[in-house]
Tab-separated table of C-alpha atoms in Angstrom:
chain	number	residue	atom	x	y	z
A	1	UNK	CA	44.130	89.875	127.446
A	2	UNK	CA	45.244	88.982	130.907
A	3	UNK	CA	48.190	87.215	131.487
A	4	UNK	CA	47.834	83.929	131.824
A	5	UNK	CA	45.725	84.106	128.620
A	6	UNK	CA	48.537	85.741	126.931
A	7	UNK	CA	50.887	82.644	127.650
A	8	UNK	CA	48.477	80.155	127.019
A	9	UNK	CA	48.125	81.745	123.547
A	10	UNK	CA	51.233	82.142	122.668
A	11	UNK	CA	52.229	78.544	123.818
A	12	UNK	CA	49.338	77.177	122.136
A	13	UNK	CA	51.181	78.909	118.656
A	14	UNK	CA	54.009	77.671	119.147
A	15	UNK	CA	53.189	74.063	119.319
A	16	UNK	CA	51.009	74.404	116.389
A	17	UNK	CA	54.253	74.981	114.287
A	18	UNK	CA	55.517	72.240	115.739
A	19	UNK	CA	52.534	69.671	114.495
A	20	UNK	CA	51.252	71.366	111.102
A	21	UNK	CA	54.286	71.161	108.879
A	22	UNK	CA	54.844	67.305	110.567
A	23	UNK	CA	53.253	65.148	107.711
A	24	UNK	CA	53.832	67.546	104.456
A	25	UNK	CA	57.770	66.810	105.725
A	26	UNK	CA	57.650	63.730	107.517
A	27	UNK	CA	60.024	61.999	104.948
A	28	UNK	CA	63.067	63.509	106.443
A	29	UNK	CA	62.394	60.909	109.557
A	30	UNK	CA	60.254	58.120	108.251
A	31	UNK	CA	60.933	57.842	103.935
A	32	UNK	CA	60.032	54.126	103.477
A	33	UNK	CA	57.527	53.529	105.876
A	34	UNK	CA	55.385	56.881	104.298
A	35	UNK	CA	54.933	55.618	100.990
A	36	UNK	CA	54.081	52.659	102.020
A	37	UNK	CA	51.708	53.347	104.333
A	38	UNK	CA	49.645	55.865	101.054
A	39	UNK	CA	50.165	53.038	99.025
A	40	UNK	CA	52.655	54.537	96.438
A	41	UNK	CA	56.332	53.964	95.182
A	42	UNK	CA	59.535	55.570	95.883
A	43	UNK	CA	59.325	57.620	92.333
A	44	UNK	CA	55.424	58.405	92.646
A	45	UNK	CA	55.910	59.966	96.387
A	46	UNK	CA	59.364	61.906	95.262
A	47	UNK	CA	56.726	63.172	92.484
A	48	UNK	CA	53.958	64.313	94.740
A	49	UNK	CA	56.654	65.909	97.304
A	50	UNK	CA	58.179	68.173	94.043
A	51	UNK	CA	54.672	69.210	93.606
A	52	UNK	CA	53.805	70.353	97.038
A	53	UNK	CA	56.913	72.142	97.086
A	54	UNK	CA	56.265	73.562	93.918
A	55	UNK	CA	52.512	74.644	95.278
A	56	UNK	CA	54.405	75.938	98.853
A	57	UNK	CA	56.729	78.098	97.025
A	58	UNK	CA	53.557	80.106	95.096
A	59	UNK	CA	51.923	79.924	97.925
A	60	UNK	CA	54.967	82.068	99.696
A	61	UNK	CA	53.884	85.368	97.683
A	62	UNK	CA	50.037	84.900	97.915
A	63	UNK	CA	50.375	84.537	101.910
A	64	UNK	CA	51.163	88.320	102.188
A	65	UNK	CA	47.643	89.253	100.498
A	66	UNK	CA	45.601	86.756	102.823
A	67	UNK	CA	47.800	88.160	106.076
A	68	UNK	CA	47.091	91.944	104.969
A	69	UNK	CA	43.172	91.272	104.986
A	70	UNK	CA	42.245	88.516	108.077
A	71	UNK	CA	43.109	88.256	111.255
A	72	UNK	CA	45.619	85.676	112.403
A	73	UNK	CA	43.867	83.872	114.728
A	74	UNK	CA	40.886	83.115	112.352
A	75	UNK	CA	43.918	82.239	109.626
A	76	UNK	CA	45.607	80.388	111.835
A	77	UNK	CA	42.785	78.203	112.377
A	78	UNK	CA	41.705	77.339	109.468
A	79	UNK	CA	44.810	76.367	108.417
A	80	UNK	CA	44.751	74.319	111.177
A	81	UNK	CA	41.438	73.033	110.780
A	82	UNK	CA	42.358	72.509	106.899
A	83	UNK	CA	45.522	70.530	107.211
A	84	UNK	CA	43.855	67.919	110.144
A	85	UNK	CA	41.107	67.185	107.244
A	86	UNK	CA	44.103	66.523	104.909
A	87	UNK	CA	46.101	64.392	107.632
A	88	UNK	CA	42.691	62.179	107.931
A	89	UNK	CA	41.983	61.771	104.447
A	90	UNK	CA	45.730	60.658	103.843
A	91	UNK	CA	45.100	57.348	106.051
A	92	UNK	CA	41.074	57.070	104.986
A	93	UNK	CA	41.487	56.947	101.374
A	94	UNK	CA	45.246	56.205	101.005
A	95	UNK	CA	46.879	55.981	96.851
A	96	UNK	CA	47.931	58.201	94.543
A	97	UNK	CA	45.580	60.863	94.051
A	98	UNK	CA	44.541	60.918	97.838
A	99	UNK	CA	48.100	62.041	98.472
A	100	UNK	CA	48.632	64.422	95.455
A	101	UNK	CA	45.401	66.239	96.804
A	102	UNK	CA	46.052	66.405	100.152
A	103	UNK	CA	49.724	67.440	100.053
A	104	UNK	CA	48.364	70.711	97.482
A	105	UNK	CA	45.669	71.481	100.413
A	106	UNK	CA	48.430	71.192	102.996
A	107	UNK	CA	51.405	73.327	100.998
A	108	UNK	CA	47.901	76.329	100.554
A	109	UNK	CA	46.953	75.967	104.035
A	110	UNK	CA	50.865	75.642	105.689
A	111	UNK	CA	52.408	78.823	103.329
A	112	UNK	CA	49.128	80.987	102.100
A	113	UNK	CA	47.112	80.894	105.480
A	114	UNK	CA	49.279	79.888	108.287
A	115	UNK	CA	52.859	80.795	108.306
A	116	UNK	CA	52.149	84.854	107.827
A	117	UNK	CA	49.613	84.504	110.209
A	118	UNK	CA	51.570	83.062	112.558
A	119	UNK	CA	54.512	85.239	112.062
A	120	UNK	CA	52.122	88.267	112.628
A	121	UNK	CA	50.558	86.782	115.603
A	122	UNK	CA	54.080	86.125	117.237
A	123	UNK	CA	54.937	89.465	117.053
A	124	UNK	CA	51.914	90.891	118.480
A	125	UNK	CA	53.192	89.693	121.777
A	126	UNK	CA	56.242	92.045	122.538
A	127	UNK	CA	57.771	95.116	121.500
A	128	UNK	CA	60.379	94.948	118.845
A	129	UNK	CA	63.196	94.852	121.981
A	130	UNK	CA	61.354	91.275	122.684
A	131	UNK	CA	61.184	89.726	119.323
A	132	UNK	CA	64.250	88.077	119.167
A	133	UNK	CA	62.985	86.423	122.237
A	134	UNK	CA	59.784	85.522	120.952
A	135	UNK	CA	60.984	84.049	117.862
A	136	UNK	CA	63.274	82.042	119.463
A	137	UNK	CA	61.173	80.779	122.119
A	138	UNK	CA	58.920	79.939	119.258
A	139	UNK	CA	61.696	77.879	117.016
A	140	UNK	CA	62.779	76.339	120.341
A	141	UNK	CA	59.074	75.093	121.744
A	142	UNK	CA	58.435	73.997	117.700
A	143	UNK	CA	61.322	71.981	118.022
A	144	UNK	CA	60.961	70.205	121.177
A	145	UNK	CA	57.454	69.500	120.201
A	146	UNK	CA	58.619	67.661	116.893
A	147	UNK	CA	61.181	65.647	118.669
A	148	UNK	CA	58.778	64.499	121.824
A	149	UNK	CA	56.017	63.238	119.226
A	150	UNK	CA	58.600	61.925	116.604
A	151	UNK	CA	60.941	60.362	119.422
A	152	UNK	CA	57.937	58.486	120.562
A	153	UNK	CA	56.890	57.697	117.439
A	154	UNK	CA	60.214	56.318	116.295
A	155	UNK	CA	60.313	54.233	118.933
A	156	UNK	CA	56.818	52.330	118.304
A	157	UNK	CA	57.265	52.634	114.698
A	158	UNK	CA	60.590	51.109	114.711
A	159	UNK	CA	59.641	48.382	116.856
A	160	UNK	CA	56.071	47.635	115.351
A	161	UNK	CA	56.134	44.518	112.841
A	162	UNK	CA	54.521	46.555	110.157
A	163	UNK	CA	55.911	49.805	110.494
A	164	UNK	CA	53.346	51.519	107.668
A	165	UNK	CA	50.428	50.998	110.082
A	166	UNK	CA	52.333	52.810	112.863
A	167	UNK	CA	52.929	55.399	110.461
A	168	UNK	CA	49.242	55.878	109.659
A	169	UNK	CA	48.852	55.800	113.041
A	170	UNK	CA	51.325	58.807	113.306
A	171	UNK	CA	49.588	60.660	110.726
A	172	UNK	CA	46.089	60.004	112.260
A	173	UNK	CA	47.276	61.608	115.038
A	174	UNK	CA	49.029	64.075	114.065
A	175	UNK	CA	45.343	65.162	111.974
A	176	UNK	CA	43.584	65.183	115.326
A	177	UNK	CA	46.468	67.579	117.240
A	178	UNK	CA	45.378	70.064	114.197
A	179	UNK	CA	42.220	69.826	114.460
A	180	UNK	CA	42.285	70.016	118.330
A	181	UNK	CA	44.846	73.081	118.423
A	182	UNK	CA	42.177	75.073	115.986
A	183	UNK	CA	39.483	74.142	118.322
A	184	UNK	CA	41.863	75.952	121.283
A	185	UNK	CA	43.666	78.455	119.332
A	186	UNK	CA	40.698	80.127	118.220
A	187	UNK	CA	38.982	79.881	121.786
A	188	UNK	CA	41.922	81.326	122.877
A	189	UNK	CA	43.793	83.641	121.122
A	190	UNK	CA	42.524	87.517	121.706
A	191	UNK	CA	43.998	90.908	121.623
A	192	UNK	CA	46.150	92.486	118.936
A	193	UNK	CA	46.547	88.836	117.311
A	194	UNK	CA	42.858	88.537	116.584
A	195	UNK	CA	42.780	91.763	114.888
A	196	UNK	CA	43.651	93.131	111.170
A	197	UNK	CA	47.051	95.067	110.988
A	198	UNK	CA	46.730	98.418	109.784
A	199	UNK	CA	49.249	100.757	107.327
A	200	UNK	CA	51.726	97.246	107.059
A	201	UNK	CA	51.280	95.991	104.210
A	202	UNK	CA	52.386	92.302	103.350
A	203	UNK	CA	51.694	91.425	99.998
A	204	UNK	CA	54.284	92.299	97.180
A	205	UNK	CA	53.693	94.171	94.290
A	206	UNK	CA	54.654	93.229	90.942
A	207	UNK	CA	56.409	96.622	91.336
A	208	UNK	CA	58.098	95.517	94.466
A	209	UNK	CA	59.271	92.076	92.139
A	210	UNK	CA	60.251	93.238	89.103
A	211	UNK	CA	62.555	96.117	91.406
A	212	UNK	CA	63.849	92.979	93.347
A	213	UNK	CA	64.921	91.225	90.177
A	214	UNK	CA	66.965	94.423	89.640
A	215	UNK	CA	69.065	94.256	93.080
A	216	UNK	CA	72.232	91.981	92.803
A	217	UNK	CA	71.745	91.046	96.035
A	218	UNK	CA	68.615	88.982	95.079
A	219	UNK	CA	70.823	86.769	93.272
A	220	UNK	CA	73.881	86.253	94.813
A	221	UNK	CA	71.916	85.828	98.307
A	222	UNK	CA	69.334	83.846	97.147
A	223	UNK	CA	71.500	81.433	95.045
A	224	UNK	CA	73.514	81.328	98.200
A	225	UNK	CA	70.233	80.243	99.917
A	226	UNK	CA	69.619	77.941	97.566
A	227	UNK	CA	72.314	75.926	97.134
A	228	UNK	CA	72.217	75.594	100.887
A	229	UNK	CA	68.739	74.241	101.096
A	230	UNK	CA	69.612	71.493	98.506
A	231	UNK	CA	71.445	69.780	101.606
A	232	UNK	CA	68.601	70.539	103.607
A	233	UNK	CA	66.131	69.091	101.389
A	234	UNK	CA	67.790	66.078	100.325
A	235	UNK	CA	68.872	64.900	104.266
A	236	UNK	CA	65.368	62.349	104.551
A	237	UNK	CA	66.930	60.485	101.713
A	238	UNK	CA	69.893	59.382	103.998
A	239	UNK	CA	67.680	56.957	105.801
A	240	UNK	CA	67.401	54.102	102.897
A	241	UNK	CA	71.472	54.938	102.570
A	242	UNK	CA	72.384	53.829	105.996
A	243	UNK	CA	69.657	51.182	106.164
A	244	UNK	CA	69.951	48.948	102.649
A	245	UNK	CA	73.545	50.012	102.299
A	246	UNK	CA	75.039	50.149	105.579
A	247	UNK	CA	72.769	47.902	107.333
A	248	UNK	CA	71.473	49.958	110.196
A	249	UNK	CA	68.162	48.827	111.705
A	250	UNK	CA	65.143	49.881	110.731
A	251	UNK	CA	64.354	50.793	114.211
A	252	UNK	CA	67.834	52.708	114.815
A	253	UNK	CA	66.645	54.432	111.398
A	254	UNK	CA	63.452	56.079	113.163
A	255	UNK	CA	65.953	57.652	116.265
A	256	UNK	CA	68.702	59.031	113.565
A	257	UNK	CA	66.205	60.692	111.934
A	258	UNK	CA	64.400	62.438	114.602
A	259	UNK	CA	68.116	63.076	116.050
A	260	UNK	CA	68.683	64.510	112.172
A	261	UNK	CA	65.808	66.365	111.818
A	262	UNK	CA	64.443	68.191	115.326
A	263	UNK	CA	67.537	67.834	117.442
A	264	UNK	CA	69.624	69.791	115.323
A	265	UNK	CA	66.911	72.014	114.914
A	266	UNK	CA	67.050	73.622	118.301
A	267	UNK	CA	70.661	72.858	118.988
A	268	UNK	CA	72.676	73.766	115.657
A	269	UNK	CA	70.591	77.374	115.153
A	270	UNK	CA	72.130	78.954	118.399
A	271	UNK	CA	75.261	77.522	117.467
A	272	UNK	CA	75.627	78.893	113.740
A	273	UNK	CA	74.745	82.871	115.221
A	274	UNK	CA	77.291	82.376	117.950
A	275	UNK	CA	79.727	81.861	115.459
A	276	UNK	CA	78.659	84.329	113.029
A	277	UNK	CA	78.745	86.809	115.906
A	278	UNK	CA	81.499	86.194	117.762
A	279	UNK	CA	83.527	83.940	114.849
A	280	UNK	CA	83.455	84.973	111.015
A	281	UNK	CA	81.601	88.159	111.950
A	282	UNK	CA	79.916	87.906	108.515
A	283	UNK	CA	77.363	86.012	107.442
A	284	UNK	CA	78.546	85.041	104.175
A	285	UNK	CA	82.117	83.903	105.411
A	286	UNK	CA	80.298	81.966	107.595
A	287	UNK	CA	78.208	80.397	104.477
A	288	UNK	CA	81.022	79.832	102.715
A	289	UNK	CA	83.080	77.491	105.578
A	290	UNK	CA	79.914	75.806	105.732
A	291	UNK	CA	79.842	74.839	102.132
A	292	UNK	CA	83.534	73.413	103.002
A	293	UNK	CA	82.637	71.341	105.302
A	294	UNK	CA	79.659	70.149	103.381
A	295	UNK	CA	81.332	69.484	100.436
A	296	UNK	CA	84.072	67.429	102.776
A	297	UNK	CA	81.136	65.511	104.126
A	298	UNK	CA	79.470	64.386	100.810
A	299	UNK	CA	82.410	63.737	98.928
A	300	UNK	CA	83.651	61.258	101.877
A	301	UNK	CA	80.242	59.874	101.633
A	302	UNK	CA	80.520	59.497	97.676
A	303	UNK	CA	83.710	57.286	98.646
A	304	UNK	CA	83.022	55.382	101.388
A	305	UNK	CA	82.942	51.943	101.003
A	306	UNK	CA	78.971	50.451	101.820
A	307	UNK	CA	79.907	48.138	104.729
A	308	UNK	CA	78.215	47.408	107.769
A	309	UNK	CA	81.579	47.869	109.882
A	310	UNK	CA	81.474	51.859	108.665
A	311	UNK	CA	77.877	52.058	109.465
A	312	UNK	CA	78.951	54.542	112.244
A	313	UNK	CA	80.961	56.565	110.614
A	314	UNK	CA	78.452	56.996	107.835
A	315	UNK	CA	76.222	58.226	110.554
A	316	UNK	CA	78.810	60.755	112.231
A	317	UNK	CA	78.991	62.119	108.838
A	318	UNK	CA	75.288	62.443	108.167
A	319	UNK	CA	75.484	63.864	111.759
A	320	UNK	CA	78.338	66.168	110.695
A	321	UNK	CA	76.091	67.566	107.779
A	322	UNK	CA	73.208	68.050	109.107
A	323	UNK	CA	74.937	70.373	112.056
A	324	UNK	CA	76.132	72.129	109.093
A	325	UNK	CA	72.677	72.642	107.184
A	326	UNK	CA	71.044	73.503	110.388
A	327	UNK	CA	73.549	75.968	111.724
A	328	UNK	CA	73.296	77.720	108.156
A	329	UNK	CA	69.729	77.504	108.197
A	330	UNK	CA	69.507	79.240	111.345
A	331	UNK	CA	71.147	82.190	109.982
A	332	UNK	CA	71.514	82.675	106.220
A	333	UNK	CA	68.477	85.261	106.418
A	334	UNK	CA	70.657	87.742	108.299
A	335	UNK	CA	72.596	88.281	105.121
A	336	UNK	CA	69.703	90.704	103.828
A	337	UNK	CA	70.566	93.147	106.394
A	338	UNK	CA	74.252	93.148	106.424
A	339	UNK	CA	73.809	93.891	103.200
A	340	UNK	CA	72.133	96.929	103.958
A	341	UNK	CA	69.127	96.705	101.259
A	342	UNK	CA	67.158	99.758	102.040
A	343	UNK	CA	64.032	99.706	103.489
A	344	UNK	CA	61.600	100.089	100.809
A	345	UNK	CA	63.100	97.462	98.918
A	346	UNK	CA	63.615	94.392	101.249
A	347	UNK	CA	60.549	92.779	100.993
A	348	UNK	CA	60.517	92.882	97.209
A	349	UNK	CA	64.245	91.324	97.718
A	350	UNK	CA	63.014	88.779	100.499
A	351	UNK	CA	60.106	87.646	98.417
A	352	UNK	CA	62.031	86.570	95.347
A	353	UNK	CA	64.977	85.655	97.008
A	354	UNK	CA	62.624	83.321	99.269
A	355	UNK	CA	61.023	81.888	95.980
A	356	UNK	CA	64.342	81.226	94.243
A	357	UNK	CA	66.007	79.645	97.828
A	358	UNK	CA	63.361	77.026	98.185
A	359	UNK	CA	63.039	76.111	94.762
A	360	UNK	CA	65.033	72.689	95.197
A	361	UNK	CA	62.034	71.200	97.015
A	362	UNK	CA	60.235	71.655	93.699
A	363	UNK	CA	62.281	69.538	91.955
A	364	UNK	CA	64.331	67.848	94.095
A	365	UNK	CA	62.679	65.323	95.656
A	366	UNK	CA	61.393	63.597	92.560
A	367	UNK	CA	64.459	63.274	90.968
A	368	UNK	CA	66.628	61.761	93.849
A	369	UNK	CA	63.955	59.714	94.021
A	370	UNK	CA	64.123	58.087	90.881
A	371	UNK	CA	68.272	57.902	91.313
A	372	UNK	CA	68.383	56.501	94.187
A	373	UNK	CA	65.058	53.631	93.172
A	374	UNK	CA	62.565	51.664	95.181
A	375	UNK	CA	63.942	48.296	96.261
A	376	UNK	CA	60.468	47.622	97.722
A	377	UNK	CA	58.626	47.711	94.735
A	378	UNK	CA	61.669	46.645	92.363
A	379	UNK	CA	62.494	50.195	90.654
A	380	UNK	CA	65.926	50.317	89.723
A	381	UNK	CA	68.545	52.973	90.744
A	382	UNK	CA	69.195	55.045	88.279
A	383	UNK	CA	73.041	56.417	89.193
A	384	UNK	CA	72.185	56.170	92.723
A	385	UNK	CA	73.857	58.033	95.689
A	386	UNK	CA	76.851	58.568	93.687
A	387	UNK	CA	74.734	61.102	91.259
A	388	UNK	CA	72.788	62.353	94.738
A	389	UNK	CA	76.373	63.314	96.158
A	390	UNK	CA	77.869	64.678	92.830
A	391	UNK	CA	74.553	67.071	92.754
A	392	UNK	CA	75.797	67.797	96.477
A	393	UNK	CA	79.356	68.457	95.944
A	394	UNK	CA	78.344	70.766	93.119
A	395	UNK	CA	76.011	72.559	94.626
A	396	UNK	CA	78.859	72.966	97.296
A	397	UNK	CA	81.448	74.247	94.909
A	398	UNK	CA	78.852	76.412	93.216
A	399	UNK	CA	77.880	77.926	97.309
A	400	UNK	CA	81.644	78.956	98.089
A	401	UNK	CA	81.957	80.944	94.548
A	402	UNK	CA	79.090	83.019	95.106
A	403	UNK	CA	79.560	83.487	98.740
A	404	UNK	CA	82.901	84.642	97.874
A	405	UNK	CA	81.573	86.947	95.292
A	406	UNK	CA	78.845	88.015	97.313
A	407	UNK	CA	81.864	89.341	100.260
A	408	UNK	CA	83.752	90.952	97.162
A	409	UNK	CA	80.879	92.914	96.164
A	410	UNK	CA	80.361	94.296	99.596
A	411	UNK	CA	83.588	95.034	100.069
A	412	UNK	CA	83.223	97.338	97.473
A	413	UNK	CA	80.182	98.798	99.474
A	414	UNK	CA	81.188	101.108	102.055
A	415	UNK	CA	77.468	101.146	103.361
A	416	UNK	CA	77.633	97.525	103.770
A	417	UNK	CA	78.951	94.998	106.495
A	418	UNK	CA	77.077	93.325	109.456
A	419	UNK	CA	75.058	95.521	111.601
A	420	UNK	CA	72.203	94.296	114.297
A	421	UNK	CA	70.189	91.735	112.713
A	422	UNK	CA	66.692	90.507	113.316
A	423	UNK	CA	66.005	87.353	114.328
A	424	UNK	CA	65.508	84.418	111.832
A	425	UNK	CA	61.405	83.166	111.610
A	426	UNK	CA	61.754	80.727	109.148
């Protein structure tokens, strides 16, 4: 592959992960205007986003077995190809079992066919002095490609006087970038990254699970994880807070999020491994402050009073947790090698820790949801933020115990404590 092929490839990966994830999650910048523009409620599109997180988080242990027997780029494509059809048939046939459909089709093709395949296709373009480079040139260009399209977007949406049709319109083409990128990708892409890997396997055993279940570190790591990702999860379901509660403008709403959910993204990851390199020096200390601050955030949420003259400081502190969430995010991984699992065990400990840390998007989003109601189709709160931030504060408490446990129990290892760690792909 020469070289400018090998760029062109490799940039042509990246900003596929920055478009085929976009409409699966594009609640955390655009809630209201979604499910409106598929025709459902509130309650029946929290429903449909528990299921395809549900469907995503299966999907995480059957992605090894596809990535072990076809090559990325063909994977990659279809995926590709797969999720544009979905995007399309979201804003052809909108309603409820449109979306149900198409968000199962997008959590197979997203987790079982494209994230392995792009994770093995990354790699393929360095030596393992250059990953770190490569993954982070990858998280970066992902990022900046989902704030360009969504900053745009925000700013026509917010503006438009029905802001559902500039959502389909968003979603349209958002379908056609997919379907476009699969077209080029697989033109493209050549070399080791349009080959089967040989002797690596991918797919774990029920061997490799049931061992996993066995490790401690499974538990307290992934809970850790876990409890972590309920921040993450829940931060789209600010936007109707500062809006109907704080009175922030719909088309202010559109730029917070994007600022919330792609800024941070590429700003707050280099930030959390500078500290946890250079601050805490451990991974889990640095967890733990984090689910301080978090829990400082959300109970000063829980008590601030909803006027419009606080509407800024509600956003500094939505601001204020999401730096948290994303710094955490961009590190929490590196706690499996500190640890020190041996080799032959990690992926058996990565795979079920990975399942149990993104379970909150199975369940999650339905039930805040239905607390926080639908004013736009006259569904009732049922305990509103104040249960949303309770769950929050909880989950908070519940993060600094076993991050605290978690550094007890490897103080008590003398093979463990931080060590070089690799960099972060998801």
């Amino acid at each position: 592959m020469s070289d400018v092929r090998r760029r062109l490839s490799y940039l042509l990966l990246c900003t596929s992960g920055g478009v085929i994830f976009q409409v699966a999650y594009i609640r955390f910048v655009f809630l209201e205007p979604t499910y409106q523009a598929l025709g459902l409620s509130g309650p029946e599109y929290g429903d449909i986003m528990s299921v395809f997180g549900a469907v995503a988080a299966v999907m995480y242990f059957a992605g090894g077995w596809f990535a072990d027997r076809f090559a990325p780029r063909a994977l990659v494509a279809t995926a590709l190809t797969i999720t544009g059809l979905a995007d399309l048939a979201l804003i052809a046939v909108p309603g409820y079992a449109t979306a149900l459909l198409a968000h199962v089709v997008m959590a197979f093709a997203g987790m079982a066919l494209y994230w392995p395949a792009l994770v093995r296709a990354i790699g393929s373009f360095g030596s393992s002095a250059q990953q770190g480079r490569l993954f982070g040139f990858l998280e970066a260009i992902r990022g900046v490609t989902s704030t360009v399209i969504s900053g745009i977007a925000a700013l026509l949406i917010g503006t438009a006087l029905a802001p559902a049709t500039g959502v389909r319109a968003l979603i349209g083409t958002y379908g056609v970038l997919c379907l476009v990128l699969a077209g080029l990708i697989w033109l493209a892409l050549r070399g080791p990254a349009d080959g089967i890997a040989s002797g690596e396997r991918s797919a774990l055993s029920v061997r490799d699970l049931a061992a996993a279940a066995r490790n401690k570190y499974t538990w307290l790591l992934g809970g850790s994880i876990m409890l972590m990702y309920c921040f993450y999860t829940t931060l789209g379901y600010f936007s109707p807070l500062l809006q109907h509660e704080f009175g922030v403008t719909a088309a202010m709403i559109g730029v917070l999020g994007v600022v919330r959910s792609y800024v941070f993204q590429f700003v707050a990851g280099p930030l959390g491994g500078f500290c946890v390199d250079k601050v805490t020096r451990s991974t889990p200390r640095f967890l733990r402050l984090a689910f301080v601050a978090a829990a400082v955030c959300v109970v000063v949420l829980l008590f601030l009073p909803r006027e419009s003259g606080l509407k800024w400081v509600a956003v500094a502190l939505m601001f204020a947790l999401s730096l948290v969430v994303f710094a955490s995010r961009g590190v929490y991984w590196a706690s499996m090698t500190e640890a020190r699992i041996p080799e032959h065990q990690r992926g058996g400990v990565i795979g079920l820790a990975s399942g149990l840390a993104y379970l909150p998007d199975a369940f999650l989003p339905g039930l805040v949801a239905r607390w926080i109601g639908d004013p736009g189709t006259g569904t009732a709160a049922q305990g509103g933020y104040g249960i949303l931030f309770g769950v929050l504060a909880g989950a908070a408490v519940l993060g600094i115990a076993l991050t605290t446990l978690t550094l007890r129990v490897q103080r008590h290892e003398p093979d463990a404590g931080p060590q070089p760690r690799p960099a972060a792909v998801r």
